[in-house]
CSV table of C-alpha atoms and ligand atoms in Angstrom, one decimal:
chain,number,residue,atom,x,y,z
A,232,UNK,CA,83.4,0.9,-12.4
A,233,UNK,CA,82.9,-1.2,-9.4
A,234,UNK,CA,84.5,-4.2,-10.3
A,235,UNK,CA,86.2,-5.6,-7.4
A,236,UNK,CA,84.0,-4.1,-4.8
A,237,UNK,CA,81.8,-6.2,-2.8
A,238,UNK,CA,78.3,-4.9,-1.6
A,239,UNK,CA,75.8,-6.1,1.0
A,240,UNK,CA,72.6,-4.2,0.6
A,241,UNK,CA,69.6,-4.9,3.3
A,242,UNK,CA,66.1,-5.0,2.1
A,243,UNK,CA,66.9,-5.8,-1.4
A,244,UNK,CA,65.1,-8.8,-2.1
A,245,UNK,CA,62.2,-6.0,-3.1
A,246,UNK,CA,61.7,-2.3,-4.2
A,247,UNK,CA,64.2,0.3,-3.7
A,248,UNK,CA,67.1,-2.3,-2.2
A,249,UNK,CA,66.8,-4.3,-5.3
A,250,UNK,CA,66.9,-1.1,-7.5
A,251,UNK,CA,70.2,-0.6,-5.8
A,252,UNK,CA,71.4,-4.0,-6.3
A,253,UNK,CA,70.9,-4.1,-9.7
A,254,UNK,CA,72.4,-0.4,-10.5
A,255,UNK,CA,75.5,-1.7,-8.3
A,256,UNK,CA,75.9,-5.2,-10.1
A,257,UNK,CA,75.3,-3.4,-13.6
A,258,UNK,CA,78.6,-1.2,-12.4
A,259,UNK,CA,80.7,-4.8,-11.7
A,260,UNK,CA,79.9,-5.0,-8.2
A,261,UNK,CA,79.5,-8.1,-6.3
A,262,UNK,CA,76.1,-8.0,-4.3
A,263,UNK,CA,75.3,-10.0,-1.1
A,264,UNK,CA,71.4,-9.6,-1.0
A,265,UNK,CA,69.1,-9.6,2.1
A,266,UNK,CA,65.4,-9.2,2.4
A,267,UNK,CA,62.6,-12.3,3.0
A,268,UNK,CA,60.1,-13.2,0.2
A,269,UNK,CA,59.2,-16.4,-2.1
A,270,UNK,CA,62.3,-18.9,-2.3
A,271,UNK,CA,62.0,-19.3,-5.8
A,272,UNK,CA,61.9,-15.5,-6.9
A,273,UNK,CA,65.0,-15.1,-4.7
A,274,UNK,CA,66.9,-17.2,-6.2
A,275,UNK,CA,66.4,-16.0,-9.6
A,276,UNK,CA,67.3,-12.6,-8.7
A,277,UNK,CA,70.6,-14.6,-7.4
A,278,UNK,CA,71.2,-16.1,-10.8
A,279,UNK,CA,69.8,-12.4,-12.4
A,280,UNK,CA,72.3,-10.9,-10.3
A,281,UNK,CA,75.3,-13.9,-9.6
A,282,UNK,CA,74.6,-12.6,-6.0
A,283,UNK,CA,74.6,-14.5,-3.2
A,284,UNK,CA,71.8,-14.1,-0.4
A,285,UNK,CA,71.5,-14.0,2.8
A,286,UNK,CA,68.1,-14.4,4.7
A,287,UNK,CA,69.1,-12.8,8.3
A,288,UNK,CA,66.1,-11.2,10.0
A,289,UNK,CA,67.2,-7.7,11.0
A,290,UNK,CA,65.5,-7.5,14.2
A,291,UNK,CA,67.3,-10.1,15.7
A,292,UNK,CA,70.9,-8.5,16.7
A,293,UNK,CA,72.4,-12.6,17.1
A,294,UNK,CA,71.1,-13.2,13.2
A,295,UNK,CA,72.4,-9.7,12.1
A,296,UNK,CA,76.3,-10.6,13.5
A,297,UNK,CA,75.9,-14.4,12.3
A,298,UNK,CA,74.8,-12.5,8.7
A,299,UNK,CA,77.9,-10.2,8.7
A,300,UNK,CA,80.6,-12.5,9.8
A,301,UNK,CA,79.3,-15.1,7.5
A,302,UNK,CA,79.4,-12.7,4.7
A,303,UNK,CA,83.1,-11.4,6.2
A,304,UNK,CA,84.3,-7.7,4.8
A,305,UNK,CA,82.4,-5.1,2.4
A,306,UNK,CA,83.1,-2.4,0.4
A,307,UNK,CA,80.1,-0.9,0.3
A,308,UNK,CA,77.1,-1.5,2.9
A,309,UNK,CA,73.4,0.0,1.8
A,310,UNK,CA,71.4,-0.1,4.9
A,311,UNK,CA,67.7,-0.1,3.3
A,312,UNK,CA,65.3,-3.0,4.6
A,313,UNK,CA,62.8,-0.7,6.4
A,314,UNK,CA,59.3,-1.3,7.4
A,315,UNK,CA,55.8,1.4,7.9
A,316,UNK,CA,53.1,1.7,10.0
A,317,UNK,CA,50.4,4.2,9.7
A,318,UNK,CA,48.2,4.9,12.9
A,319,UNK,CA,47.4,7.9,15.1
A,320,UNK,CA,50.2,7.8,18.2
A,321,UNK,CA,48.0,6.8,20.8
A,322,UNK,CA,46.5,3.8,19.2
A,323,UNK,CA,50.3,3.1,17.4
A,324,UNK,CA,50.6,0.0,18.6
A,325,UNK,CA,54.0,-0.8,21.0
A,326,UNK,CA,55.4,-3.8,19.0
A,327,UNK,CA,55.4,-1.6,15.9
A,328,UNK,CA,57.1,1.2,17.1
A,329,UNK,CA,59.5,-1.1,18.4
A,330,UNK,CA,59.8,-3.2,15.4
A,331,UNK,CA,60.1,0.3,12.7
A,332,UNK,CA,62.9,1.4,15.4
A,333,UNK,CA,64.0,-1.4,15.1
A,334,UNK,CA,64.5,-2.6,11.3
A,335,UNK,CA,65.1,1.4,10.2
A,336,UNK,CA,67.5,2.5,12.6
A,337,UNK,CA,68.9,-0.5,15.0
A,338,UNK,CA,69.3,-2.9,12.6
A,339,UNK,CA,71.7,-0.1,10.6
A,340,UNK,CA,73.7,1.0,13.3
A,341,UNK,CA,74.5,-2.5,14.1
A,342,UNK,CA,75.4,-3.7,10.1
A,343,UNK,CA,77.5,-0.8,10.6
A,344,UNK,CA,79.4,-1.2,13.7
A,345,UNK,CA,80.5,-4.7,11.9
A,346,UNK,CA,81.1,-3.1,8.8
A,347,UNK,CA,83.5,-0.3,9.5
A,348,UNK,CA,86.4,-2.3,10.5
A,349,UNK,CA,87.1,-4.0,7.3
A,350,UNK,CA,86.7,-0.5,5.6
A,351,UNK,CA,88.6,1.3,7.5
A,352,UNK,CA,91.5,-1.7,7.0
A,353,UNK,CA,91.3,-1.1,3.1
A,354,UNK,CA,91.0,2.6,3.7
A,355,UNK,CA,87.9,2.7,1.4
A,356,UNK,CA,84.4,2.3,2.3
A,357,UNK,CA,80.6,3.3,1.3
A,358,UNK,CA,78.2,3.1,3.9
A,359,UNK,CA,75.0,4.6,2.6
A,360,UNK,CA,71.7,4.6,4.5
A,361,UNK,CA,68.3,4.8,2.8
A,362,UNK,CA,66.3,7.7,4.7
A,363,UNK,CA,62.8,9.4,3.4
A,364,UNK,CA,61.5,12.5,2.5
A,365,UNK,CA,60.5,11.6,6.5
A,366,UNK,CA,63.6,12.3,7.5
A,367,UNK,CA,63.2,16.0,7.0
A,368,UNK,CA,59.6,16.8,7.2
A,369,UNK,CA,56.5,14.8,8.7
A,370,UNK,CA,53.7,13.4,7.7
A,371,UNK,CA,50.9,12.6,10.8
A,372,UNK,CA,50.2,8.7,11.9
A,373,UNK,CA,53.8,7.8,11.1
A,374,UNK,CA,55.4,8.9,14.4
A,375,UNK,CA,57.6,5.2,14.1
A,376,UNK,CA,58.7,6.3,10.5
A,377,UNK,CA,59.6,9.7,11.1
A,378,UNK,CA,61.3,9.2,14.5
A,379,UNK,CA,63.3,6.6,12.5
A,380,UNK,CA,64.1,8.3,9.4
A,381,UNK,CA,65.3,11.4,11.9
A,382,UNK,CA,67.5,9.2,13.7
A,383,UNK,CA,69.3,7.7,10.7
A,384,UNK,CA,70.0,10.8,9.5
A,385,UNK,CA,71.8,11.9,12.6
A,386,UNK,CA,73.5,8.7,12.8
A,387,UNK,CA,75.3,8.8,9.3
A,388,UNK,CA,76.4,12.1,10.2
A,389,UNK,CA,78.0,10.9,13.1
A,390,UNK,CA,79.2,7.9,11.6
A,391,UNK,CA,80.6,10.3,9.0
A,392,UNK,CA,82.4,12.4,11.2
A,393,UNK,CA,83.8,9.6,12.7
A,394,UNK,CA,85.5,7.8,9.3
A,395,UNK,CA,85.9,11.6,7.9
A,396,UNK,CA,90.0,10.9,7.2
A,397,UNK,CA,89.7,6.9,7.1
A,398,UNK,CA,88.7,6.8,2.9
A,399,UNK,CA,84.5,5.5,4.1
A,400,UNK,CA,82.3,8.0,3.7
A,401,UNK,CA,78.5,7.8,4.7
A,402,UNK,CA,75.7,9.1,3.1
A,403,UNK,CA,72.0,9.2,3.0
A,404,UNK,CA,69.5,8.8,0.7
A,405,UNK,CA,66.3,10.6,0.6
A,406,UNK,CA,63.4,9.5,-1.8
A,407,UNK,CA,60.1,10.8,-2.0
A,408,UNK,CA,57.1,8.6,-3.3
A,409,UNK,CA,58.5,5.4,-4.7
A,410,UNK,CA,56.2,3.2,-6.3
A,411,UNK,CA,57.1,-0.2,-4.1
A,412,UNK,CA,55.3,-3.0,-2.4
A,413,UNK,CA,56.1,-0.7,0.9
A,414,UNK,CA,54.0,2.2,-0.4
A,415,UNK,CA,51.0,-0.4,-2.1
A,416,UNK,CA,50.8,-1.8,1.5
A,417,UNK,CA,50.2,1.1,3.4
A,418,UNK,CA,47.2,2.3,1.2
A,419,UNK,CA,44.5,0.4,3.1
A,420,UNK,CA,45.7,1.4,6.6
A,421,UNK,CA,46.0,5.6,5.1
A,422,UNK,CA,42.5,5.1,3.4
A,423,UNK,CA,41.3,3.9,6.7
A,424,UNK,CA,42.6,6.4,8.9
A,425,UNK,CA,42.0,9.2,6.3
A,426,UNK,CA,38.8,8.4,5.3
A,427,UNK,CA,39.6,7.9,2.2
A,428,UNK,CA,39.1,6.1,-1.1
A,429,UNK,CA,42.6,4.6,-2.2
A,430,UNK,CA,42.3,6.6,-5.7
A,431,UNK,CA,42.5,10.1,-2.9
A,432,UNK,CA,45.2,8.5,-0.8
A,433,UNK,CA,47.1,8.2,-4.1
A,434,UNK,CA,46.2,11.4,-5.8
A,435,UNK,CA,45.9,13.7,-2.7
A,436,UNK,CA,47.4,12.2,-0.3
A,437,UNK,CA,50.5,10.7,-1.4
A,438,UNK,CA,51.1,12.8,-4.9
A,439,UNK,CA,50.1,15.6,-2.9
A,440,UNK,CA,53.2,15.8,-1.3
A,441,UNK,CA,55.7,16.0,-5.1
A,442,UNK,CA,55.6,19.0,-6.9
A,443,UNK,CA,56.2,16.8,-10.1
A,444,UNK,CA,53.2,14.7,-9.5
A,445,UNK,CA,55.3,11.3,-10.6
A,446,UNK,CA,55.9,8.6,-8.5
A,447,UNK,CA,60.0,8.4,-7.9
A,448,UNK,CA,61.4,5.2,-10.3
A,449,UNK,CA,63.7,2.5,-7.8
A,450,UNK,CA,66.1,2.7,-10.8
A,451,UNK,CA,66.7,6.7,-10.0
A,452,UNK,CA,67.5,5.9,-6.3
A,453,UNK,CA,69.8,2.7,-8.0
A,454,UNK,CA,71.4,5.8,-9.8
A,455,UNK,CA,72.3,7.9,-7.5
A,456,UNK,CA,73.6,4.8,-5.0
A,457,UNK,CA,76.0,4.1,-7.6
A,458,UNK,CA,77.4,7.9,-7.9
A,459,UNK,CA,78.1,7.6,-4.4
A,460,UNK,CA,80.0,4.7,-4.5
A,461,UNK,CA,82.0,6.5,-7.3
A,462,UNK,CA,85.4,7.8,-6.6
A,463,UNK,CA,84.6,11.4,-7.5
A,464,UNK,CA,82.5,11.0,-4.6
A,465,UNK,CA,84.8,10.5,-2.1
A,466,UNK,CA,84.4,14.0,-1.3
A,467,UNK,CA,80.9,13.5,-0.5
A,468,UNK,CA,80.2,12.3,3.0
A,469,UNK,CA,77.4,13.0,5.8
A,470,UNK,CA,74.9,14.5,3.5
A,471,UNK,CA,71.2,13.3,2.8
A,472,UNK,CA,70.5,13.1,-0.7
A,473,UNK,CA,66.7,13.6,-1.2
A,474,UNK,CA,65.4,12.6,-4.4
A,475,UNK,CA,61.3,13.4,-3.7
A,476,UNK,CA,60.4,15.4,-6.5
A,477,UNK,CA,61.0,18.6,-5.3
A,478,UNK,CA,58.7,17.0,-1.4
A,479,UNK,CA,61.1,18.8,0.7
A,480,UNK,CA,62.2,22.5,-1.3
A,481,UNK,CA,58.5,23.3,0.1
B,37,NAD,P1,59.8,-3.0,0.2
B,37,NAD,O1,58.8,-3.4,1.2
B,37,NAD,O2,59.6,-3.2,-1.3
B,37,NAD,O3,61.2,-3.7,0.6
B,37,NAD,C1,61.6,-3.9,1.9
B,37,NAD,C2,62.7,-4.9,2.0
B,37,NAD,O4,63.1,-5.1,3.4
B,37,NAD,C3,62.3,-6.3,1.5
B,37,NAD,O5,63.4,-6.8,0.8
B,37,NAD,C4,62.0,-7.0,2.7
B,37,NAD,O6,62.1,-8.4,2.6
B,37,NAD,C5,63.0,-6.5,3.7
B,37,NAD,N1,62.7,-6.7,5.1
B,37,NAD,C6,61.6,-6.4,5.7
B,37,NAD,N2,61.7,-6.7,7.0
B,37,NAD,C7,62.9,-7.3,7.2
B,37,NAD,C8,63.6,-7.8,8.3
B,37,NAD,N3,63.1,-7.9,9.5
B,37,NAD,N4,64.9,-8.3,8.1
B,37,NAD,C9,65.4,-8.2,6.8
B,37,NAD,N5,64.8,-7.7,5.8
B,37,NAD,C10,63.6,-7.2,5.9
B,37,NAD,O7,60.1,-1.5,0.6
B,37,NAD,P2,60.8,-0.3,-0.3
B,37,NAD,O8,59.7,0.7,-0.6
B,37,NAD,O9,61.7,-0.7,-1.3
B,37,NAD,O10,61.6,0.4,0.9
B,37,NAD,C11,63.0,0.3,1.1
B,37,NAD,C12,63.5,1.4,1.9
B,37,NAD,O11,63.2,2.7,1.3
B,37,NAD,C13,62.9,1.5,3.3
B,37,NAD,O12,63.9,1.8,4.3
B,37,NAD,C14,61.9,2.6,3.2
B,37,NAD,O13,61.6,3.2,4.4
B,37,NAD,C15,62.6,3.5,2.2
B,37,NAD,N6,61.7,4.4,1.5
B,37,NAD,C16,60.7,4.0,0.7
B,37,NAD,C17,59.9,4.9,0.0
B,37,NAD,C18,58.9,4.5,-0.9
B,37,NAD,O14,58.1,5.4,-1.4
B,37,NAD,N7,58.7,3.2,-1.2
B,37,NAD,C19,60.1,6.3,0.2
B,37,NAD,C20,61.1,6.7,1.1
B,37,NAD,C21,61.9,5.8,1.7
């Protein structure tokens, strides 16, 4: 169904982004992967996938324009590569907060900018944004998250206003608990600033949140990326999707 259609997703060396990658190469896409992580794993997703990979490190903007002219015109752009840290604001360290900013909303809005050109010259285009739960509600000692998952939000609706007759439509996505090296790592830091034992953090803090008590699978959020690159989604543009297990209808 997406044979012929090229797709550069960030952060999918890992988790959620290479949920996506798969779903989208299952569909006959051709993926461009980004993320960091063990040489050798890489490149077996590479052969896994026939994808190609590229190692930029979003938070420099010079390795970010290198990484997209290198990698030349997309059909389909998943900004996802996004990064936590969990502390009460006025300990939160500067060079986090600058670095969450940073990777979850800079980094997208400058994929992005290079992106749209080449979409808007074919007159098709999906530009889809992995958000959070975060994005519509809080959680305390992730001010950097949840200032970052707001923004992203209201940049994709922008963005989709802006491409609204062009044939690119942008999106986000909106998961709940996923069970990914991203949410393993941030146990210790939540048990620590909690108070907690990390079977609590997982149970009653994190669970807490999703009415269906599961952890969300990276092959649902790989589902509904590919929807959205679907043509009967064309239709579809400046929404966030939330897939939390019910998180956010509370
Ligand atoms: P993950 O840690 O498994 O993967 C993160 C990916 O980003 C990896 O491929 C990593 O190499 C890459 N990355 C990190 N820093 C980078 C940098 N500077 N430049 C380039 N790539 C970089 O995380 P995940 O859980 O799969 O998260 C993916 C996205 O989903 C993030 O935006 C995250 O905020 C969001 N999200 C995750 C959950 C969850 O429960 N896991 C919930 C809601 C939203």
């Amino acid at each position: 169904m997406l044979k012929g259609k090229r797709a550069l997703i960030t952060g999918s060396t890992s988790g959620i982004g290479l949920a996506m990658a798969r779903a989208l190469h299952a569909e006959g896409a051709e993926v461009v992967l980004n993320g960091f992580g063990d040489a050798d794993e890489i490149a077996a997703i590479c052969d896994e996938l026939g994808a190609s990979h590229q190692g930029a490190n979003l938070l420099d903007v010079g390795a970010i324009e290198a990484m997209m002219a290198e990698v030349g015109p997309v059909d389909i752009l998943i900004n996802n590569a996004g990064m936590q840290h969990v502390s009460p604001v006025e300990d939160f360290p500067t060079d986090k907060w600058d670095a969450i900013i940073g990777l979850n909303l800079t980094a997208a809005f400058h994929t992005t900018r290079l992106a749209v050109e080449g979409m808007k010259a074919k007159g098709w285009g999906r530009l889809i944004n992995t958000a959070s739960a975060h994005s519509l509600t809080a959680s305390p000692f992730k001010s950097a998250y949840n200032a970052s998952k707001h923004g992203i939000v209201g940049f994709t609706k922008t963005v989709a206003l802006e491409l609204a007759q062009t044939g690119v439509t942008a999106n986000c996505i909106s998961p709940g608990y996923v069970w990914t090296p991203l949410i393993e790592g941030q146990i210790p830091d939540t048990m620590e600033a909690r108070g907690l034992s990390r079977e609590e953090v997982i149970n009653d803090v994190l669970l807490a949140k999703q009415p269906t008590k599961k952890f969300v699978q990276p092959s649902e959020i790989g589902a509904l990326a590919v929807f959205l690159c679907r043509e009967e989604a064309g239709n579809v543009t400046g929404a966030n999707w939330s897939i939390d297990g019910g998180w956010t209808a509370e």
